[in-house]
Every structure is written in structure tokens, then in C-alpha cells.
Amino acid sequence: MGDYCKHRDSDYRDPDWPRGLYRRGVSFRFRRMAGGRRIFQVWGQMPEGDAIRKASRYNMDIEDGRMPVEERARREMTFESFAREVWLKKKAAEVR
């Protein structure tokens, strides 16, 4: 029971990994404060090297005063783009 909780239910952080990178089970996560906001993303299962590169890129964006790429794209979505890209496709699938 102790090993199960340690490796699956809690976040693990290797000291050699970039700041903000954690692993829970087989899923990688990134969490860090930036500009007074908390960035938290679950990246899912991926090779460790890819997670390290992605976390390094996120950290470089944060240190340059920018939000990470995915965060900026999510915040820049307008109502019109949401309706066109998400809602209409969902409704079309429901009608089919």
C-alpha cells in the first residue's frame, strides 16, 4: 500500500528535472506560478525527454515574461472562434 500511494497518488519530482515538472503514475504534469497566476497542466503519458523539453520551453517563456504557448492560445480564443471550432462541430456530430 505504501508504494502504491507514493508512486501513483502523489506527485514525484526528480531533482534533475526543470522547475515545475512533476510525475504522477505515468502522467507528467507542469505546475508553476507565473505573473500572479497558477499554471497547471496535465500532459498525460509521454516520453520523459519530451516532458523535460516541454517544461524547459515553458520555463523559458515564463522567465521572458510571457505565458506558455498553450496558455496564450487558450486565453486568446474568442467567442466567435469557440463557436466555429468547437460548438458547431459538436452540434454537427450530434445531428449526424
Short mmCIF file of N, CA, C and O in Angstrom, two decimals:
data_model
loop_
_atom_site.label_atom_id
_atom_site.label_comp_id
_atom_site.label_asym_id
_atom_site.label_seq_id
_atom_site.Cartn_x
_atom_site.Cartn_y
_atom_site.Cartn_z
N MET A 1 0.83 -1.19 0.00
CA MET A 1 0.00 0.00 0.00
C MET A 1 0.87 1.25 0.00
O MET A 1 0.57 2.20 -0.68
N GLY A 2 1.97 1.25 0.72
CA GLY A 2 2.82 2.42 0.80
C GLY A 2 3.41 2.80 -0.55
O GLY A 2 3.43 3.96 -0.93
N ASP A 3 3.91 1.80 -1.32
CA ASP A 3 4.48 2.09 -2.63
C ASP A 3 3.42 2.58 -3.60
O ASP A 3 3.67 3.45 -4.42
N TYR A 4 2.21 2.02 -3.52
CA TYR A 4 1.14 2.43 -4.42
C TYR A 4 0.85 3.92 -4.23
O TYR A 4 0.80 4.67 -5.19
N CYS A 5 0.68 4.35 -3.01
CA CYS A 5 0.36 5.75 -2.74
C CYS A 5 1.53 6.66 -3.13
O CYS A 5 1.31 7.74 -3.65
N LYS A 6 2.74 6.20 -2.88
CA LYS A 6 3.90 7.03 -3.15
C LYS A 6 4.06 7.30 -4.64
O LYS A 6 4.36 8.42 -5.05
N HIS A 7 3.84 6.31 -5.49
CA HIS A 7 4.12 6.47 -6.90
C HIS A 7 2.91 6.80 -7.75
O HIS A 7 3.06 7.28 -8.85
N ARG A 8 1.72 6.55 -7.29
CA ARG A 8 0.55 6.77 -8.14
C ARG A 8 -0.34 7.92 -7.69
O ARG A 8 -0.90 8.61 -8.50
N ASP A 9 -0.48 8.15 -6.40
CA ASP A 9 -1.42 9.15 -5.91
C ASP A 9 -0.77 10.48 -5.55
O ASP A 9 -1.47 11.43 -5.26
N SER A 10 0.53 10.54 -5.56
CA SER A 10 1.18 11.80 -5.22
C SER A 10 2.17 12.16 -6.33
O SER A 10 2.60 11.31 -7.10
N ASP A 11 2.51 13.42 -6.39
CA ASP A 11 3.43 13.89 -7.41
C ASP A 11 4.86 13.55 -7.03
O ASP A 11 5.25 13.67 -5.88
N TYR A 12 5.62 13.13 -8.02
CA TYR A 12 7.03 12.82 -7.84
C TYR A 12 7.84 13.84 -8.64
O TYR A 12 7.49 14.18 -9.76
N ARG A 13 8.89 14.34 -8.05
CA ARG A 13 9.74 15.31 -8.73
C ARG A 13 11.19 14.87 -8.63
O ARG A 13 11.73 14.72 -7.56
N ASP A 14 11.81 14.67 -9.77
CA ASP A 14 13.23 14.34 -9.83
C ASP A 14 14.03 15.64 -9.72
O ASP A 14 13.70 16.61 -10.41
N PRO A 15 15.05 15.69 -8.90
CA PRO A 15 15.82 16.93 -8.73
C PRO A 15 16.49 17.42 -10.01
O PRO A 15 16.79 18.60 -10.15
N ASP A 16 16.72 16.53 -10.98
CA ASP A 16 17.37 16.92 -12.23
C ASP A 16 16.39 17.51 -13.25
O ASP A 16 16.82 18.03 -14.27
N TRP A 17 15.11 17.40 -13.02
CA TRP A 17 14.11 17.90 -13.96
C TRP A 17 13.99 19.42 -13.88
O TRP A 17 14.29 20.02 -12.85
N PRO A 18 13.51 20.05 -14.95
CA PRO A 18 13.29 21.50 -14.91
C PRO A 18 12.24 21.87 -13.87
O PRO A 18 11.39 21.05 -13.51
N ARG A 19 12.28 23.09 -13.42
CA ARG A 19 11.33 23.59 -12.43
C ARG A 19 9.90 23.45 -12.93
O ARG A 19 9.60 23.76 -14.08
N GLY A 20 9.02 22.96 -12.07
CA GLY A 20 7.60 22.85 -12.40
C GLY A 20 7.17 21.51 -12.95
O GLY A 20 5.99 21.27 -13.12
N LEU A 21 8.10 20.62 -13.28
CA LEU A 21 7.76 19.33 -13.88
C LEU A 21 7.59 18.28 -12.79
O LEU A 21 8.45 18.13 -11.91
N TYR A 22 6.47 17.58 -12.84
CA TYR A 22 6.15 16.53 -11.87
C TYR A 22 5.61 15.32 -12.61
O TYR A 22 5.16 15.43 -13.75
N ARG A 23 5.62 14.17 -11.92
CA ARG A 23 5.07 12.95 -12.49
C ARG A 23 4.17 12.31 -11.46
O ARG A 23 4.51 12.22 -10.29
N ARG A 24 3.00 11.89 -11.91
CA ARG A 24 2.09 11.12 -11.07
C ARG A 24 1.72 9.87 -11.84
O ARG A 24 1.07 9.95 -12.87
N GLY A 25 2.16 8.73 -11.36
CA GLY A 25 1.95 7.48 -12.10
C GLY A 25 2.72 7.54 -13.40
O GLY A 25 3.93 7.72 -13.41
N VAL A 26 2.02 7.42 -14.53
CA VAL A 26 2.66 7.52 -15.84
C VAL A 26 2.42 8.88 -16.48
O VAL A 26 2.85 9.13 -17.59
N SER A 27 1.73 9.77 -15.79
CA SER A 27 1.33 11.05 -16.33
C SER A 27 2.26 12.17 -15.88
O SER A 27 2.56 12.29 -14.70
N PHE A 28 2.72 12.98 -16.82
CA PHE A 28 3.53 14.15 -16.48
C PHE A 28 2.62 15.36 -16.30
O PHE A 28 1.60 15.50 -16.96
N ARG A 29 3.02 16.24 -15.39
CA ARG A 29 2.28 17.46 -15.09
C ARG A 29 3.26 18.62 -14.99
O ARG A 29 4.41 18.43 -14.66
N PHE A 30 2.73 19.81 -15.27
CA PHE A 30 3.51 21.01 -15.10
C PHE A 30 2.70 21.95 -14.23
O PHE A 30 1.53 22.22 -14.52
N ARG A 31 3.30 22.44 -13.16
CA ARG A 31 2.61 23.42 -12.31
C ARG A 31 3.61 24.43 -11.79
O ARG A 31 4.70 24.06 -11.33
N ARG A 32 3.21 25.68 -11.93
CA ARG A 32 4.10 26.76 -11.52
C ARG A 32 3.31 28.06 -11.47
O ARG A 32 2.34 28.22 -12.19
N MET A 33 3.75 28.99 -10.65
CA MET A 33 3.16 30.32 -10.61
C MET A 33 3.89 31.20 -11.63
O MET A 33 5.11 31.13 -11.75
N ALA A 34 3.11 32.02 -12.34
CA ALA A 34 3.71 32.94 -13.31
C ALA A 34 2.84 34.18 -13.41
O ALA A 34 1.66 34.08 -13.73
N GLY A 35 3.41 35.31 -13.13
CA GLY A 35 2.68 36.56 -13.26
C GLY A 35 1.46 36.63 -12.37
O GLY A 35 0.44 37.19 -12.76
N GLY A 36 1.53 36.04 -11.19
CA GLY A 36 0.40 36.06 -10.27
C GLY A 36 -0.67 35.03 -10.61
O GLY A 36 -1.72 35.00 -9.97
N ARG A 37 -0.44 34.20 -11.59
CA ARG A 37 -1.40 33.15 -11.97
C ARG A 37 -0.75 31.79 -11.85
O ARG A 37 0.45 31.63 -12.07
N ARG A 38 -1.57 30.82 -11.53
CA ARG A 38 -1.07 29.45 -11.42
C ARG A 38 -1.25 28.75 -12.76
O ARG A 38 -2.34 28.74 -13.32
N ILE A 39 -0.18 28.20 -13.26
CA ILE A 39 -0.25 27.40 -14.48
C ILE A 39 -0.22 25.94 -14.05
O ILE A 39 0.69 25.51 -13.36
N PHE A 40 -1.23 25.21 -14.45
CA PHE A 40 -1.30 23.79 -14.11
C PHE A 40 -1.81 23.05 -15.33
O PHE A 40 -2.90 23.35 -15.82
N GLN A 41 -1.02 22.15 -15.85
CA GLN A 41 -1.44 21.36 -17.00
C GLN A 41 -1.06 19.90 -16.78
O GLN A 41 0.03 19.60 -16.30
N VAL A 42 -1.97 19.02 -17.15
CA VAL A 42 -1.70 17.59 -17.16
C VAL A 42 -1.39 17.22 -18.59
O VAL A 42 -2.23 17.38 -19.47
N TRP A 43 -0.17 16.79 -18.84
CA TRP A 43 0.25 16.46 -20.19
C TRP A 43 -0.01 15.01 -20.55
O TRP A 43 0.05 14.64 -21.71
N GLY A 44 -0.24 14.18 -19.59
CA GLY A 44 -0.50 12.78 -19.87
C GLY A 44 0.78 11.99 -20.06
O GLY A 44 1.87 12.42 -19.71
N GLN A 45 0.61 10.83 -20.64
CA GLN A 45 1.73 9.92 -20.81
C GLN A 45 2.56 10.36 -22.02
O GLN A 45 2.03 10.57 -23.11
N MET A 46 3.85 10.52 -21.81
CA MET A 46 4.78 10.90 -22.88
C MET A 46 6.18 10.47 -22.45
O MET A 46 6.41 10.23 -21.27
N PRO A 47 7.11 10.38 -23.40
CA PRO A 47 8.48 10.06 -23.01
C PRO A 47 9.06 11.14 -22.10
O PRO A 47 8.72 12.33 -22.23
N GLU A 48 9.91 10.73 -21.20
CA GLU A 48 10.48 11.66 -20.22
C GLU A 48 11.24 12.80 -20.89
O GLU A 48 11.15 13.95 -20.48
N GLY A 49 11.97 12.50 -21.95
CA GLY A 49 12.72 13.53 -22.66
C GLY A 49 11.82 14.61 -23.25
O GLY A 49 12.15 15.80 -23.23
N ASP A 50 10.66 14.19 -23.79
CA ASP A 50 9.71 15.17 -24.34
C ASP A 50 9.15 16.06 -23.24
O ASP A 50 8.99 17.27 -23.43
N ALA A 51 8.85 15.47 -22.09
CA ALA A 51 8.33 16.25 -20.96
C ALA A 51 9.37 17.25 -20.47
O ALA A 51 9.04 18.39 -20.15
N ILE A 52 10.62 16.84 -20.43
CA ILE A 52 11.69 17.74 -19.99
C ILE A 52 11.84 18.91 -20.97
O ILE A 52 11.96 20.06 -20.56
N ARG A 53 11.82 18.62 -22.28
CA ARG A 53 11.92 19.69 -23.27
C ARG A 53 10.74 20.65 -23.20
O ARG A 53 10.90 21.87 -23.27
N LYS A 54 9.54 20.10 -23.03
CA LYS A 54 8.34 20.94 -22.96
C LYS A 54 8.37 21.82 -21.71
O LYS A 54 8.05 23.00 -21.77
N ALA A 55 8.78 21.25 -20.58
CA ALA A 55 8.87 22.03 -19.34
C ALA A 55 9.95 23.11 -19.46
O ALA A 55 9.77 24.23 -18.98
N SER A 56 11.05 22.80 -20.12
CA SER A 56 12.11 23.80 -20.31
C SER A 56 11.59 24.95 -21.17
O SER A 56 11.88 26.12 -20.88
N ARG A 57 10.84 24.62 -22.21
CA ARG A 57 10.27 25.67 -23.06
C ARG A 57 9.29 26.54 -22.28
O ARG A 57 9.29 27.76 -22.38
N TYR A 58 8.44 25.91 -21.46
CA TYR A 58 7.50 26.66 -20.62
C TYR A 58 8.27 27.58 -19.68
O TYR A 58 7.90 28.74 -19.51
N ASN A 59 9.33 27.08 -19.06
CA ASN A 59 10.11 27.89 -18.12
C ASN A 59 10.78 29.06 -18.82
O ASN A 59 10.85 30.16 -18.27
N MET A 60 11.27 28.85 -20.05
CA MET A 60 11.88 29.96 -20.78
C MET A 60 10.84 31.04 -21.10
O MET A 60 11.12 32.23 -20.98
N ASP A 61 9.62 30.62 -21.49
CA ASP A 61 8.55 31.58 -21.75
C ASP A 61 8.23 32.37 -20.49
O ASP A 61 8.08 33.60 -20.53
N ILE A 62 8.13 31.69 -19.36
CA ILE A 62 7.79 32.36 -18.10
C ILE A 62 8.88 33.34 -17.70
O ILE A 62 8.60 34.47 -17.29
N GLU A 63 10.14 32.95 -17.85
CA GLU A 63 11.25 33.83 -17.48
C GLU A 63 11.34 35.04 -18.41
O GLU A 63 11.82 36.10 -18.01
N ASP A 64 10.85 34.90 -19.65
CA ASP A 64 10.84 36.03 -20.59
C ASP A 64 9.61 36.92 -20.39
O ASP A 64 9.41 37.87 -21.14
N GLY A 65 8.77 36.58 -19.42
CA GLY A 65 7.60 37.39 -19.13
C GLY A 65 6.38 37.06 -19.97
O GLY A 65 5.42 37.82 -20.01
N ARG A 66 6.39 35.92 -20.65
CA ARG A 66 5.26 35.50 -21.48
C ARG A 66 4.58 34.31 -20.83
O ARG A 66 5.20 33.56 -20.08
N MET A 67 3.33 34.11 -21.15
CA MET A 67 2.64 32.89 -20.75
C MET A 67 3.09 31.79 -21.71
O MET A 67 3.40 32.08 -22.88
N PRO A 68 3.14 30.54 -21.27
CA PRO A 68 3.50 29.45 -22.19
C PRO A 68 2.56 29.40 -23.39
O PRO A 68 1.44 29.88 -23.35
N VAL A 69 3.02 28.80 -24.46
CA VAL A 69 2.32 28.81 -25.75
C VAL A 69 0.88 28.34 -25.62
O VAL A 69 -0.04 29.01 -26.09
N GLU A 70 0.62 27.20 -25.00
CA GLU A 70 -0.73 26.68 -24.92
C GLU A 70 -1.63 27.57 -24.07
O GLU A 70 -2.80 27.74 -24.37
N GLU A 71 -1.08 28.16 -23.02
CA GLU A 71 -1.87 29.07 -22.18
C GLU A 71 -2.27 30.31 -22.96
O GLU A 71 -3.39 30.78 -22.87
N ARG A 72 -1.34 30.86 -23.74
CA ARG A 72 -1.67 32.05 -24.53
C ARG A 72 -2.75 31.73 -25.54
O ARG A 72 -3.68 32.50 -25.74
N ALA A 73 -2.65 30.59 -26.22
CA ALA A 73 -3.64 30.23 -27.23
C ALA A 73 -5.01 30.05 -26.59
O ALA A 73 -6.03 30.47 -27.15
N ARG A 74 -5.06 29.43 -25.43
CA ARG A 74 -6.34 29.22 -24.77
C ARG A 74 -6.96 30.55 -24.34
O ARG A 74 -8.16 30.74 -24.45
N ARG A 75 -6.16 31.48 -23.87
CA ARG A 75 -6.68 32.77 -23.42
C ARG A 75 -7.05 33.68 -24.57
O ARG A 75 -7.82 34.61 -24.40
N GLU A 76 -6.49 33.45 -25.75
CA GLU A 76 -6.78 34.30 -26.89
C GLU A 76 -8.00 33.84 -27.67
O GLU A 76 -8.39 34.48 -28.63
N MET A 77 -8.61 32.72 -27.29
CA MET A 77 -9.76 32.21 -28.01
C MET A 77 -10.95 33.15 -27.78
O MET A 77 -11.32 33.45 -26.67
N THR A 78 -11.54 33.61 -28.87
CA THR A 78 -12.70 34.48 -28.78
C THR A 78 -13.97 33.64 -28.84
O THR A 78 -13.94 32.45 -29.15
N PHE A 79 -15.09 34.28 -28.57
CA PHE A 79 -16.37 33.57 -28.63
C PHE A 79 -16.63 33.08 -30.05
O PHE A 79 -17.10 31.96 -30.25
N GLU A 80 -16.32 33.89 -31.05
CA GLU A 80 -16.55 33.50 -32.44
C GLU A 80 -15.73 32.28 -32.82
O GLU A 80 -16.23 31.36 -33.46
N SER A 81 -14.45 32.27 -32.42
CA SER A 81 -13.61 31.11 -32.75
C SER A 81 -14.06 29.88 -31.97
O SER A 81 -14.03 28.77 -32.51
N PHE A 82 -14.51 30.05 -30.73
CA PHE A 82 -15.03 28.91 -29.97
C PHE A 82 -16.27 28.34 -30.66
O PHE A 82 -16.40 27.13 -30.83
N ALA A 83 -17.19 29.22 -31.07
CA ALA A 83 -18.42 28.75 -31.71
C ALA A 83 -18.10 28.03 -33.01
O ALA A 83 -18.68 26.98 -33.30
N ARG A 84 -17.17 28.56 -33.78
CA ARG A 84 -16.84 27.97 -35.07
C ARG A 84 -16.06 26.66 -34.91
O ARG A 84 -16.35 25.68 -35.58
N GLU A 85 -15.09 26.62 -34.01
CA GLU A 85 -14.18 25.49 -33.93
C GLU A 85 -14.68 24.37 -33.01
O GLU A 85 -14.32 23.22 -33.19
N VAL A 86 -15.46 24.70 -32.01
CA VAL A 86 -15.85 23.70 -31.03
C VAL A 86 -17.35 23.41 -31.08
O VAL A 86 -17.77 22.29 -31.33
N TRP A 87 -18.14 24.42 -30.87
CA TRP A 87 -19.58 24.23 -30.70
C TRP A 87 -20.24 23.72 -31.96
O TRP A 87 -21.02 22.78 -31.91
N LEU A 88 -19.96 24.32 -33.12
CA LEU A 88 -20.59 23.88 -34.37
C LEU A 88 -20.21 22.46 -34.73
O LEU A 88 -21.03 21.69 -35.21
N LYS A 89 -18.95 22.08 -34.52
CA LYS A 89 -18.52 20.71 -34.81
C LYS A 89 -19.24 19.72 -33.90
O LYS A 89 -19.64 18.64 -34.32
N LYS A 90 -19.40 20.09 -32.63
CA LYS A 90 -20.09 19.22 -31.69
C LYS A 90 -21.55 19.04 -32.10
O LYS A 90 -22.09 17.93 -32.10
N LYS A 91 -22.22 20.14 -32.44
CA LYS A 91 -23.63 20.06 -32.86
C LYS A 91 -23.79 19.29 -34.16
O LYS A 91 -24.74 18.53 -34.32
N ALA A 92 -22.87 19.45 -35.09
CA ALA A 92 -22.95 18.69 -36.34
C ALA A 92 -22.81 17.19 -36.08
O ALA A 92 -23.51 16.38 -36.69
N ALA A 93 -21.93 16.83 -35.15
CA ALA A 93 -21.78 15.41 -34.80
C ALA A 93 -23.06 14.88 -34.13
O ALA A 93 -23.46 13.74 -34.39
N GLU A 94 -23.68 15.70 -33.30
CA GLU A 94 -24.93 15.26 -32.66
C GLU A 94 -26.04 15.07 -33.68
O GLU A 94 -26.83 14.13 -33.59
N VAL A 95 -26.13 15.94 -34.68
CA VAL A 95 -27.17 15.85 -35.69
C VAL A 95 -26.96 14.61 -36.55
O VAL A 95 -27.91 13.93 -36.92
N ARG A 96 -25.71 14.32 -36.89
CA ARG A 96 -25.43 13.12 -37.68
C ARG A 96 -25.89 11.90 -36.95
O ARG A 96 -26.43 10.98 -37.42
#
